[in-house]
Amino acid sequence: MNNIPLVFWLVPIASVCALGMAWYFFTSMFREDEGTPRMKEIAEYVRKGAMAYLKQQYRVVAIVFIILAAIFAFMAYVLKVQNPWVPFAFLTGGFFSGLAGFFGMKTATYASARTANAARKSLDGGLRIAFRSGAVMGLTVVGLALLDIAIWFIVLNLFYNGDKLALVTITTTMLTFGMGASCQALFARVGGGIYTKAADVGADIVGKVEADIPEDDPRNPATIADNVGDNVGDVAGMGADLYESYCGSILSTAALGAAAFVGAGETQLKAVIAPMLIAAVGVFLSLLGIFLVRTKEGATMRDLLKSLSLGTNVSAVLIAVATFIILYLLGVENWLGLSFSVISGLAAGVIIGQATEYYTSHSYKPTQKISEAGLTGSATVIIKGIGTGMISTCIPVITIGVAIMLSYMCANGFDLSMSSTSLAHGLYGVGIAAVGMLSTLGITLATDAYGPIADNAGGNAEMSELGEEVRHRTDALDALGNTTAATGKGFAIGSAALTALALLASYIEEIKIAMERADVMMTNVKGEAISAAQATIPDFMNFFQVNLMNPKVLVGAFIGAMAAFLFCGLTMEAVGRAAQKMVVEVRRQFKEIAGILEGTGTPDYGRCVEISTRAAQHEMIFPSILAIIIPIIVGCVLGVAGVLGLLVGGLACGFTLAVFMANAGGAWDNAKKNVEEGNFGGKGSFAHKATIVGDTVGDPFKDTSGPSLNILIKLMSMVSIVMAGLTVAFI
Amino acid sequence: MNNIPLVFWLVPIASVCALGMAWYFFTSMFREDEGTPRMKEIAEYVRKGAMAYLKQQYRVVAIVFIILAAIFAFMAYVLKVQNPWVPFAFLTGGFFSGLAGFFGMKTATYASARTANAARKSLDGGLRIAFRSGAVMGLTVVGLALLDIAIWFIVLNLFYNGDKLALVTITTTMLTFGMGASCQALFARVGGGIYTKAADVGADIVGKVEADIPEDDPRNPATIADNVGDNVGDVAGMGADLYESYCGSILSTAALGAAAFVGAGETQLKAVIAPMLIAAVGVFLSLLGIFLVRTKEGATMRDLLKSLSLGTNVSAVLIAVATFIILYLLGVENWLGLSFSVISGLAAGVIIGQATEYYTSHSYKPTQKISEAGLTGSATVIIKGIGTGMISTCIPVITIGVAIMLSYMCANGFDLSMSSTSLAHGLYGVGIAAVGMLSTLGITLATDAYGPIADNAGGNAEMSELGEEVRHRTDALDALGNTTAATGKGFAIGSAALTALALLASYIEEIKIAMERADVMMTNVKGEAISAAQATIPDFMNFFQVNLMNPKVLVGAFIGAMAAFLFCGLTMEAVGRAAQKMVVEVRRQFKEIAGILEGTGTPDYGRCVEISTRAAQHEMIFPSILAIIIPIIVGCVLGVAGVLGLLVGGLACGFTLAVFMANAGGAWDNAKKNVEEGNFGGKGSFAHKATIVGDTVGDPFKDTSGPSLNILIKLMSMVSIVMAGLTVAFI
């Protein structure tokens, strides 16, 4: 165990602290009163629906995981083209990711009624419960992720201790547990996304457009399904998603660090544990931030926003400062440059968040213009929204471009020579920028997960008929969540791009290891025969002809771009189909069950929950499997060059498409809210009906297809990495 | 002139034949009767509006061209980083492209009333006039293109005769006139696209959705503008577009041929003129096809379709056969392999066309499902349409991928070693596949341009109140056009992708020449210092580090993907803004001019024409300039590696996005037609209103943003090629 320095133990300690605090926040939330019997009843409905869904979901995912693990085992033990640890690493990644989603959702379903109940007394009471419950999710995710990382690092160190290439093997093996997390995340996002939007779209179309009843009205049979959906998609889905991003960024950076400093002894070890330490310190700073979020009795909306921003901003600034200290104390080579890499990642996250807010908040022109387009009908709302969404890709893409260049150059001393060391150091810098972006996930995820809890609290308040004022308070809490969520989204999407880039480089490392395992010889840039172990990244680029004139690379890039569109198309269609079923069912209930609209008959909520559950389970399989299969086929047919083309095409196009979809959806949502606030005719006007169509179309954009793309990009990289052995066998 | 073999003269002869036949078809159409005074009046309105627009458009474009030509002249004569012929080549490319659009539109505006008048007597009379008028456009485009190519080839041969690298210099110089054509095409497509869709969307929203009056109703003030738009966008825009594709494919293939066979004497010359000869023979075969399109008196719809397909299919089959003969007789090295490259291009065009038809025709499931989604409202129609469009990218992308690999490998004897010769030969194969695809443009464009003429004939019939039966006949002609247009679109989009790929390789050649001109030394793969003239493509890839681990390449790819989205977003927004203005104006007229809706008051058509004209002129500038500026900036900041990343990212993402937009738009259009034919409630039903929203949203998708993307992709390559000298100066 002499491979593990003392300072590493900060990682498991941070993990235990995070999980402990999560438990503390959970129990203190649980002690609160859930409110009137009606509130309890509604909460119970939602809880049951959500848990039933999650059970069903995990059952399906378990089958997929068992099949995949069996395939990996076959590859590892029979074909010998795979590291023997992979099947286990894959399973733990999936398991912990699922666990994070489960705990988060459990908390959220207990918290919503309690938030509504606290909001009956005061706004800040509601905020405290909702935010702390969101923090349970944030802390569980980072706690479990660091736990998984720490355990595997310790276990693998026991096995590989003394081996010359130990750290490279350890880190690349650990990377494969990222694939388990990615897989779980994709199913959670796609399944949850289809569930929630089928219910939401269905409820909106019949409820708001046809029957003219408000959101969350208990007369709408799809209301419970809609509220279940918020938990299933926005909480459990997001938890699994960010668990995956968080692990992915740390693990790929560690792998890049191991590769960049091969044979450098101490330095290599430091490079490997640096991202873990930044993450660990980030946990403590997140905790600090969470405790800073407190409000006085009778706080105003502005106070609340200030208090939330204070928490996240203090954490972000402190982690920036802490990075310098950590890297300096650790004695990492070029600690100053690497710290600036982290800063450029953090700054990119902030800028993307700001741009997201500009394009999607109705305080600004773009969204206001979409509302205005409502005056000429739903068609112009859609055209305008799509236009705005597409234009909104500009700032995030340029920001990410600049962040990539800066983090790359800061890490290698502004060396653009593309020599093997400058390249390796530069890519390590890109990875660590992603780690920096996600290091305060504990608190940023708390502000994100807080949103659906507040949303559900509003639903509970409406259905329990708690009156105008309570509903007003929960609406304020919800609106608050939307504002902070923009920043969170910026970090999530920015880090996904940087992590995917780091994974690209890790893929080369995996190919190298696979070639060593298979004893395949290659030639270096100068044409001399060498073993894979001696090859540098430029050697690989040359040997596999990974340049832009290689038709395999070009075809790969085409397929990557297409994969992003195809995946989005499949998930959009799935939501469309499921929503149509929901509409038909709600119309049927309105017609067949007497007195629903008068409030005397009880709608059959269960039928709608069942429709969503079944549709989500049924529809999530094909797109998810596709994401796994495409890189395997491309690898076997087009080889390493084709896979890299695929990943780059998928990354560039997928990232842009994801920003477009998320922002268009967000802008439509707020354009509608803008009209509802009394502009362009207000509620019930022609423009309102038109913007509701926009909002409905935007639902799958922003909550199903868009967020799933982030995972798709990384999952394709992960699959390529895990399947590297197979690709090499086909060379 | 001993550089020019006798067989080359086939090219100018084909050009003259094409232009002569175009003139013949024009005069024989012109002799037909234009019908009743009312019909003449309507036609005159449309003609005047269209010509006024084109004049205005060419005035703006002329200014842009003069500025650009001045910049090129400065670069050529002062900075000396540019070939001295470029300013002139650029201007002729733009001029001829504009001329093709002008003639096509002139013909179309004379033909529509005559088609309507002929349709009063019989269906086949209408077909003959409309199709032959479409053929005027097709033949003018190919005739002018071959004329421009022939003249420049002869002139440059006079100047460079005897020079060792003559053919490389000549072909790369000629390539730059493609930039003139691309520029003109972009303005024509964007301006025309905004014009036509502003009018169409505006007319539909107020006319169909609000006032409940049918398409082309003379009571609708935007009707004339709508009809003008068809001519301006679908005829003049498409003409300039395909002129550009046609020239681009021939010129880039010639340049690749010159580069692939440097120093091979005769063989090199043969490789250069082979694409020109295939195009020339294609002209004759197109003419044959055009004459095959004849129908008996009293032909049924099915007869007409058969007759049209006969013409295009015979031409396509014959060019496939002729390719073998041409390449064999020419004595081109590997004539058999290259012929198969052409075949793979042709086959790809057919497959993409079939896939387009499957996804957009209401004879098939996908579009029918969109109609069905109308039962649950416009939101589900939009969701379903976007989903379908995204999924529909799958087949075209895979087809293009397979075509790239096949045409590459057939041309170099299935050699994937990426040695410099195998690479050069392979890329030449990709280029010649694009030439094959477009070789029968004379007839495929005729079937395309025929569509808007039939459409306008329908408009004229409606406005002149010619009665149910005539309108029925013109509708049949229009529907016929939609079916054949699908195939045409397949060829247009497929060839754009292949041509862009060929341009990518040509870019490297231009960089090489620019480096020679600037006397910049470089190193080859082995690290030895060499001059640019000695360098092979793999040397360049290595020297500029154009591999997928270079952050410059990755950032370039991100920006390329973003450029496609940004460009689409800007054009979508432009249409949205202009359409809103149109809606406001039409509503105003309905309110303020007494008796419009009763048919007693006359609407002010002129105001609507003016709104479209002004909006199009105003809105086309920014996106077009952006397309020119982005590659220049990327070249200066990120160098050659960044530019290649940009082009590949733009190509992969832009192609996919273009297919998505075109197909989604087409599917929405036909989903509406499907409902109008009596399905899901028929005209006036809830589903009809919902599908009209889909159709309206689809208008800018399929007729503004989608088609403009094809040109954007190629224009970015062309700009990079022309600016290569500047990029090299920044190395």
PDB file of N, CA and C in Angstrom, chain A residues 205 373 375-376 383-384 386 388 390 397 418 423 501 525 541 545-549 554 558 565 568-569 572-573 577 580 583 587 644 653 656 701, chain B residues 205 373 375-376 383-384 386 388 390 397 418 423 501 525 541 546-550 554 558 565 568-569 572-573 577 580 583 587 644-645 653 656 701:
ATOM      1  N   ILE A 205     -51.852  19.285 -22.996  1.00  0.00           N
ATOM      2  CA  ILE A 205     -52.677  19.379 -24.213  1.00  0.00           C
ATOM      3  C   ILE A 205     -54.163  19.319 -23.858  1.00  0.00           C
ATOM      4  N   ALA A 373     -44.150  36.681 -30.638  1.00  0.00           N
ATOM      5  CA  ALA A 373     -44.527  35.905 -31.816  1.00  0.00           C
ATOM      6  C   ALA A 373     -45.851  35.191 -31.586  1.00  0.00           C
ATOM      7  N   LEU A 375     -48.471  36.489 -30.763  1.00  0.00           N
ATOM      8  CA  LEU A 375     -49.542  37.331 -31.308  1.00  0.00           C
ATOM      9  C   LEU A 375     -49.939  36.910 -32.705  1.00  0.00           C
ATOM     10  N   THR A 376     -48.997  36.282 -33.434  1.00  0.00           N
ATOM     11  CA  THR A 376     -49.325  35.822 -34.783  1.00  0.00           C
ATOM     12  C   THR A 376     -49.494  34.301 -34.837  1.00  0.00           C
ATOM     13  N   ILE A 383     -41.351  28.657 -34.902  1.00  0.00           N
ATOM     14  CA  ILE A 383     -40.253  29.086 -35.785  1.00  0.00           C
ATOM     15  C   ILE A 383     -39.266  29.947 -35.012  1.00  0.00           C
ATOM     16  N   LYS A 384     -39.794  30.888 -34.272  1.00  0.00           N
ATOM     17  CA  LYS A 384     -38.959  31.806 -33.493  1.00  0.00           C
ATOM     18  C   LYS A 384     -38.161  31.037 -32.436  1.00  0.00           C
ATOM     19  N   ILE A 386     -37.247  27.873 -32.412  1.00  0.00           N
ATOM     20  CA  ILE A 386     -36.199  27.058 -33.023  1.00  0.00           C
ATOM     21  C   ILE A 386     -35.046  27.965 -33.462  1.00  0.00           C
ATOM     22  N   THR A 388     -34.203  30.904 -32.188  1.00  0.00           N
ATOM     23  CA  THR A 388     -33.494  31.366 -30.998  1.00  0.00           C
ATOM     24  C   THR A 388     -32.597  30.269 -30.428  1.00  0.00           C
ATOM     25  N   MET A 390     -31.248  27.767 -31.949  1.00  0.00           N
ATOM     26  CA  MET A 390     -30.091  27.516 -32.813  1.00  0.00           C
ATOM     27  C   MET A 390     -29.043  28.612 -32.661  1.00  0.00           C
ATOM     28  N   VAL A 397     -20.565  27.316 -27.609  1.00  0.00           N
ATOM     29  CA  VAL A 397     -19.557  26.612 -28.404  1.00  0.00           C
ATOM     30  C   VAL A 397     -18.245  27.394 -28.420  1.00  0.00           C
ATOM     31  N   MET A 418       2.579  20.073 -30.411  1.00  0.00           N
ATOM     32  CA  MET A 418       2.005  18.744 -30.543  1.00  0.00           C
ATOM     33  C   MET A 418       3.053  17.649 -30.381  1.00  0.00           C
ATOM     34  N   LEU A 423       1.444  17.350 -25.801  1.00  0.00           N
ATOM     35  CA  LEU A 423       0.082  16.898 -26.050  1.00  0.00           C
ATOM     36  C   LEU A 423      -0.506  16.236 -24.806  1.00  0.00           C
ATOM     37  N   LEU A 501     -13.904  15.051 -24.261  1.00  0.00           N
ATOM     38  CA  LEU A 501     -12.618  15.279 -24.906  1.00  0.00           C
ATOM     39  C   LEU A 501     -11.515  14.493 -24.195  1.00  0.00           C
ATOM     40  N   VAL A 525       6.207   7.211 -35.895  1.00  0.00           N
ATOM     41  CA  VAL A 525       6.099   8.238 -36.933  1.00  0.00           C
ATOM     42  C   VAL A 525       7.174   8.058 -38.004  1.00  0.00           C
ATOM     43  N   MET A 541      -1.572   8.409 -33.779  1.00  0.00           N
ATOM     44  CA  MET A 541      -2.291   9.188 -34.791  1.00  0.00           C
ATOM     45  C   MET A 541      -1.774   8.830 -36.179  1.00  0.00           C
ATOM     46  N   GLN A 545      -3.608   6.490 -38.846  1.00  0.00           N
ATOM     47  CA  GLN A 545      -4.003   7.486 -39.843  1.00  0.00           C
ATOM     48  C   GLN A 545      -5.240   8.252 -39.400  1.00  0.00           C
ATOM     49  N   VAL A 546      -5.197   8.725 -38.134  1.00  0.00           N
ATOM     50  CA  VAL A 546      -6.372   9.439 -37.614  1.00  0.00           C
ATOM     51  C   VAL A 546      -6.311  10.890 -38.069  1.00  0.00           C
ATOM     52  N   ASN A 547      -6.220  11.116 -39.379  1.00  0.00           N
ATOM     53  CA  ASN A 547      -6.223  12.493 -39.852  1.00  0.00           C
ATOM     54  C   ASN A 547      -7.450  12.750 -40.713  1.00  0.00           C
ATOM     55  N   LEU A 548      -7.685  14.005 -41.003  1.00  0.00           N
ATOM     56  CA  LEU A 548      -8.955  14.392 -41.630  1.00  0.00           C
ATOM     57  C   LEU A 548      -9.037  14.080 -43.113  1.00  0.00           C
ATOM     58  N   MET A 549      -8.012  13.481 -43.698  1.00  0.00           N
ATOM     59  CA  MET A 549      -8.137  13.064 -45.090  1.00  0.00           C
ATOM     60  C   MET A 549      -8.464  11.577 -45.187  1.00  0.00           C
ATOM     61  N   LEU A 554     -13.669  10.473 -41.815  1.00  0.00           N
ATOM     62  CA  LEU A 554     -14.771  11.310 -42.299  1.00  0.00           C
ATOM     63  C   LEU A 554     -16.107  10.586 -42.184  1.00  0.00           C
ATOM     64  N   PHE A 558     -19.407  11.590 -39.940  1.00  0.00           N
ATOM     65  CA  PHE A 558     -20.784  11.646 -40.436  1.00  0.00           C
ATOM     66  C   PHE A 558     -21.707  10.815 -39.534  1.00  0.00           C
ATOM     67  N   PHE A 565     -28.489  13.016 -33.971  1.00  0.00           N
ATOM     68  CA  PHE A 565     -29.831  13.337 -34.472  1.00  0.00           C
ATOM     69  C   PHE A 565     -30.779  12.148 -34.332  1.00  0.00           C
ATOM     70  N   CYS A 568     -31.910  11.719 -30.769  1.00  0.00           N
ATOM     71  CA  CYS A 568     -32.899  12.740 -30.423  1.00  0.00           C
ATOM     72  C   CYS A 568     -34.227  12.437 -31.075  1.00  0.00           C
ATOM     73  N   GLY A 569     -34.173  12.046 -32.345  1.00  0.00           N
ATOM     74  CA  GLY A 569     -35.403  11.765 -33.073  1.00  0.00           C
ATOM     75  C   GLY A 569     -36.173  10.632 -32.413  1.00  0.00           C
ATOM     76  N   MET A 572     -37.684  11.889 -29.171  1.00  0.00           N
ATOM     77  CA  MET A 572     -38.798  12.802 -29.438  1.00  0.00           C
ATOM     78  C   MET A 572     -40.044  12.010 -29.844  1.00  0.00           C
ATOM     79  N   GLU A 573     -39.842  11.074 -30.759  1.00  0.00           N
ATOM     80  CA  GLU A 573     -40.969  10.266 -31.233  1.00  0.00           C
ATOM     81  C   GLU A 573     -41.587   9.487 -30.088  1.00  0.00           C
ATOM     82  N   ARG A 577     -45.425   9.695 -29.117  1.00  0.00           N
ATOM     83  CA  ARG A 577     -46.323   8.535 -29.087  1.00  0.00           C
ATOM     84  C   ARG A 577     -46.988   8.374 -27.726  1.00  0.00           C
ATOM     85  N   GLN A 580     -49.531  11.029 -26.993  1.00  0.00           N
ATOM     86  CA  GLN A 580     -50.793  10.827 -27.694  1.00  0.00           C
ATOM     87  C   GLN A 580     -51.679   9.843 -26.937  1.00  0.00           C
ATOM     88  N   VAL A 583     -53.164  11.601 -24.017  1.00  0.00           N
ATOM     89  CA  VAL A 583     -54.255  12.504 -24.402  1.00  0.00           C
ATOM     90  C   VAL A 583     -55.538  11.719 -24.620  1.00  0.00           C
ATOM     91  N   ARG A 587     -58.887  12.271 -22.408  1.00  0.00           N
ATOM     92  CA  ARG A 587     -60.160  12.601 -23.070  1.00  0.00           C
ATOM     93  C   ARG A 587     -61.234  11.574 -22.736  1.00  0.00           C
ATOM     94  N   LEU A 644     -12.595   7.223 -33.671  1.00  0.00           N
ATOM     95  CA  LEU A 644     -12.256   8.589 -33.259  1.00  0.00           C
ATOM     96  C   LEU A 644     -13.064   9.602 -34.073  1.00  0.00           C
ATOM     97  N   CYS A 653     -21.290  17.682 -32.905  1.00  0.00           N
ATOM     98  CA  CYS A 653     -22.679  17.863 -33.308  1.00  0.00           C
ATOM     99  C   CYS A 653     -23.610  17.668 -32.112  1.00  0.00           C
ATOM    100  N   THR A 656     -23.634  20.715 -29.703  1.00  0.00           N
ATOM    101  CA  THR A 656     -24.379  21.843 -30.267  1.00  0.00           C
ATOM    102  C   THR A 656     -25.876  21.557 -30.273  1.00  0.00           C
ATOM    103  N   PHE A 701     -37.864  18.642 -25.755  1.00  0.00           N
ATOM    104  CA  PHE A 701     -36.594  19.258 -26.140  1.00  0.00           C
ATOM    105  C   PHE A 701     -35.692  19.378 -24.918  1.00  0.00           C
TER     106      PHE A 701
ATOM    107  N   ILE B 205     -50.923  31.756 -42.437  1.00  0.00           N
ATOM    108  CA  ILE B 205     -51.393  32.002 -41.075  1.00  0.00           C
ATOM    109  C   ILE B 205     -52.698  32.786 -41.089  1.00  0.00           C
ATOM    110  N   ALA B 373     -51.087  12.403 -35.704  1.00  0.00           N
ATOM    111  CA  ALA B 373     -50.777  13.202 -34.513  1.00  0.00           C
ATOM    112  C   ALA B 373     -51.600  14.483 -34.492  1.00  0.00           C
ATOM    113  N   LEU B 375     -54.643  14.645 -34.641  1.00  0.00           N
ATOM    114  CA  LEU B 375     -55.831  14.394 -33.827  1.00  0.00           C
ATOM    115  C   LEU B 375     -55.642  14.887 -32.401  1.00  0.00           C
ATOM    116  N   THR B 376     -54.381  14.922 -31.930  1.00  0.00           N
ATOM    117  CA  THR B 376     -54.134  15.412 -30.571  1.00  0.00           C
ATOM    118  C   THR B 376     -53.540  16.819 -30.579  1.00  0.00           C
ATOM    119  N   ILE B 383     -43.893  17.828 -32.613  1.00  0.00           N
ATOM    120  CA  ILE B 383     -42.984  16.866 -31.972  1.00  0.00           C
ATOM    121  C   ILE B 383     -42.729  15.686 -32.899  1.00  0.00           C
ATOM    122  N   LYS B 384     -43.807  15.154 -33.445  1.00  0.00           N
ATOM    123  CA  LYS B 384     -43.706  14.000 -34.333  1.00  0.00           C
ATOM    124  C   LYS B 384     -42.892  14.348 -35.588  1.00  0.00           C
ATOM    125  N   ILE B 386     -40.591  16.682 -35.991  1.00  0.00           N
ATOM    126  CA  ILE B 386     -39.173  16.840 -35.673  1.00  0.00           C
ATOM    127  C   ILE B 386     -38.544  15.476 -35.442  1.00  0.00           C
ATOM    128  N   THR B 388     -39.524  12.572 -36.702  1.00  0.00           N
ATOM    129  CA  THR B 388     -39.406  11.896 -37.991  1.00  0.00           C
ATOM    130  C   THR B 388     -38.242  12.449 -38.804  1.00  0.00           C
ATOM    131  N   MET B 390     -35.550  13.906 -37.757  1.00  0.00           N
ATOM    132  CA  MET B 390     -34.265  13.507 -37.185  1.00  0.00           C
ATOM    133  C   MET B 390     -33.938  12.056 -37.496  1.00  0.00           C
ATOM    134  N   VAL B 397     -27.251   9.398 -44.346  1.00  0.00           N
ATOM    135  CA  VAL B 397     -25.883   9.473 -43.835  1.00  0.00           C
ATOM    136  C   VAL B 397     -25.151   8.155 -44.060  1.00  0.00           C
ATOM    137  N   MET B 418      -3.498   4.387 -47.139  1.00  0.00           N
ATOM    138  CA  MET B 418      -3.318   5.822 -46.952  1.00  0.00           C
ATOM    139  C   MET B 418      -1.937   6.283 -47.394  1.00  0.00           C
ATOM    140  N   LEU B 423      -4.175   7.579 -51.524  1.00  0.00           N
ATOM    141  CA  LEU B 423      -5.050   8.616 -50.995  1.00  0.00           C
ATOM    142  C   LEU B 423      -5.512   9.545 -52.117  1.00  0.00           C
ATOM    143  N   LEU B 501     -16.428  17.090 -49.772  1.00  0.00           N
ATOM    144  CA  LEU B 501     -15.309  16.240 -49.415  1.00  0.00           C
ATOM    145  C   LEU B 501     -14.152  16.438 -50.392  1.00  0.00           C
ATOM    146  N   VAL B 525       7.002  13.564 -43.351  1.00  0.00           N
ATOM    147  CA  VAL B 525       6.644  12.654 -42.259  1.00  0.00           C
ATOM    148  C   VAL B 525       7.867  12.237 -41.456  1.00  0.00           C
ATOM    149  N   MET B 541      -0.651  16.416 -43.624  1.00  0.00           N
ATOM    150  CA  MET B 541      -1.413  16.026 -42.436  1.00  0.00           C
ATOM    151  C   MET B 541      -0.499  15.999 -41.219  1.00  0.00           C
ATOM    152  N   VAL B 546      -2.928  17.646 -38.559  1.00  0.00           N
ATOM    153  CA  VAL B 546      -4.377  17.609 -38.768  1.00  0.00           C
ATOM    154  C   VAL B 546      -4.938  16.287 -38.264  1.00  0.00           C
ATOM    155  N   ASN B 547      -4.689  15.954 -36.988  1.00  0.00           N
ATOM    156  CA  ASN B 547      -5.249  14.732 -36.443  1.00  0.00           C
ATOM    157  C   ASN B 547      -6.217  15.052 -35.308  1.00  0.00           C
ATOM    158  N   LEU B 548      -6.931  14.036 -34.920  1.00  0.00           N
ATOM    159  CA  LEU B 548      -8.058  14.293 -34.008  1.00  0.00           C
ATOM    160  C   LEU B 548      -7.651  14.521 -32.554  1.00  0.00           C
ATOM    161  N   MET B 549      -6.359  14.509 -32.260  1.00  0.00           N
ATOM    162  CA  MET B 549      -5.964  14.856 -30.891  1.00  0.00           C
ATOM    163  C   MET B 549      -5.509  16.309 -30.818  1.00  0.00           C
ATOM    164  N   ASN B 550      -5.395  16.960 -31.967  1.00  0.00           N
ATOM    165  CA  ASN B 550      -4.977  18.355 -31.967  1.00  0.00           C
ATOM    166  C   ASN B 550      -6.143  19.228 -31.497  1.00  0.00           C
ATOM    167  N   LEU B 554     -10.124  19.979 -32.993  1.00  0.00           N
ATOM    168  CA  LEU B 554     -11.346  19.742 -32.233  1.00  0.00           C
ATOM    169  C   LEU B 554     -12.159  21.018 -32.092  1.00  0.00           C
ATOM    170  N   PHE B 558     -15.948  21.868 -33.503  1.00  0.00           N
ATOM    171  CA  PHE B 558     -17.038  22.459 -32.708  1.00  0.00           C
ATOM    172  C   PHE B 558     -17.616  23.674 -33.430  1.00  0.00           C
ATOM    173  N   PHE B 565     -25.665  25.355 -37.244  1.00  0.00           N
ATOM    174  CA  PHE B 565     -26.832  25.694 -36.433  1.00  0.00           C
ATOM    175  C   PHE B 565     -27.099  27.201 -36.432  1.00  0.00           C
ATOM    176  N   CYS B 568     -28.647  28.322 -39.694  1.00  0.00           N
ATOM    177  CA  CYS B 568     -30.055  27.929 -39.750  1.00  0.00           C
ATOM    178  C   CYS B 568     -30.889  28.795 -38.838  1.00  0.00           C
ATOM    179  N   GLY B 569     -30.377  29.034 -37.646  1.00  0.00           N
ATOM    180  CA  GLY B 569     -31.127  29.833 -36.686  1.00  0.00           C
ATOM    181  C   GLY B 569     -31.376  31.230 -37.215  1.00  0.00           C
ATOM    182  N   MET B 572     -33.976  31.054 -39.974  1.00  0.00           N
ATOM    183  CA  MET B 572     -35.299  30.772 -39.400  1.00  0.00           C
ATOM    184  C   MET B 572     -35.881  32.037 -38.775  1.00  0.00           C
ATOM    185  N   GLU B 573     -35.051  32.705 -37.997  1.00  0.00           N
ATOM    186  CA  GLU B 573     -35.507  33.923 -37.327  1.00  0.00           C
ATOM    187  C   GLU B 573     -35.914  34.966 -38.351  1.00  0.00           C
ATOM    188  N   ARG B 577     -39.500  36.703 -38.448  1.00  0.00           N
ATOM    189  CA  ARG B 577     -39.712  38.157 -38.341  1.00  0.00           C
ATOM    190  C   ARG B 577     -40.498  38.690 -39.534  1.00  0.00           C
ATOM    191  N   GLN B 580     -44.095  37.620 -39.541  1.00  0.00           N
ATOM    192  CA  GLN B 580     -44.911  38.368 -38.580  1.00  0.00           C
ATOM    193  C   GLN B 580     -45.354  39.700 -39.183  1.00  0.00           C
ATOM    194  N   VAL B 583     -48.119  39.041 -41.583  1.00  0.00           N
ATOM    195  CA  VAL B 583     -49.393  38.754 -40.911  1.00  0.00           C
ATOM    196  C   VAL B 583     -50.049  40.053 -40.466  1.00  0.00           C
ATOM    197  N   ARG B 587     -53.650  41.298 -41.850  1.00  0.00           N
ATOM    198  CA  ARG B 587     -54.739  41.571 -40.906  1.00  0.00           C
ATOM    199  C   ARG B 587     -55.223  43.008 -41.055  1.00  0.00           C
ATOM    200  N   LEU B 644      -9.459  22.765 -41.366  1.00  0.00           N
ATOM    201  CA  LEU B 644      -9.921  21.436 -41.757  1.00  0.00           C
ATOM    202  C   LEU B 644     -10.915  20.890 -40.735  1.00  0.00           C
ATOM    203  N   GLY B 645     -10.654  21.157 -39.453  1.00  0.00           N
ATOM    204  CA  GLY B 645     -11.623  20.760 -38.430  1.00  0.00           C
ATOM    205  C   GLY B 645     -12.956  21.448 -38.667  1.00  0.00           C
ATOM    206  N   CYS B 653     -22.035  17.860 -39.602  1.00  0.00           N
ATOM    207  CA  CYS B 653     -23.206  18.360 -38.894  1.00  0.00           C
ATOM    208  C   CYS B 653     -24.166  19.040 -39.862  1.00  0.00           C
ATOM    209  N   THR B 656     -26.195  16.527 -42.021  1.00  0.00           N
ATOM    210  CA  THR B 656     -27.241  15.867 -41.240  1.00  0.00           C
ATOM    211  C   THR B 656     -28.376  16.840 -40.929  1.00  0.00           C
ATOM    212  N   PHE B 701     -38.138  25.431 -42.871  1.00  0.00           N
ATOM    213  CA  PHE B 701     -37.271  24.260 -42.737  1.00  0.00           C
ATOM    214  C   PHE B 701     -36.831  23.792 -44.123  1.00  0.00           C
TER     215      PHE B 701
END
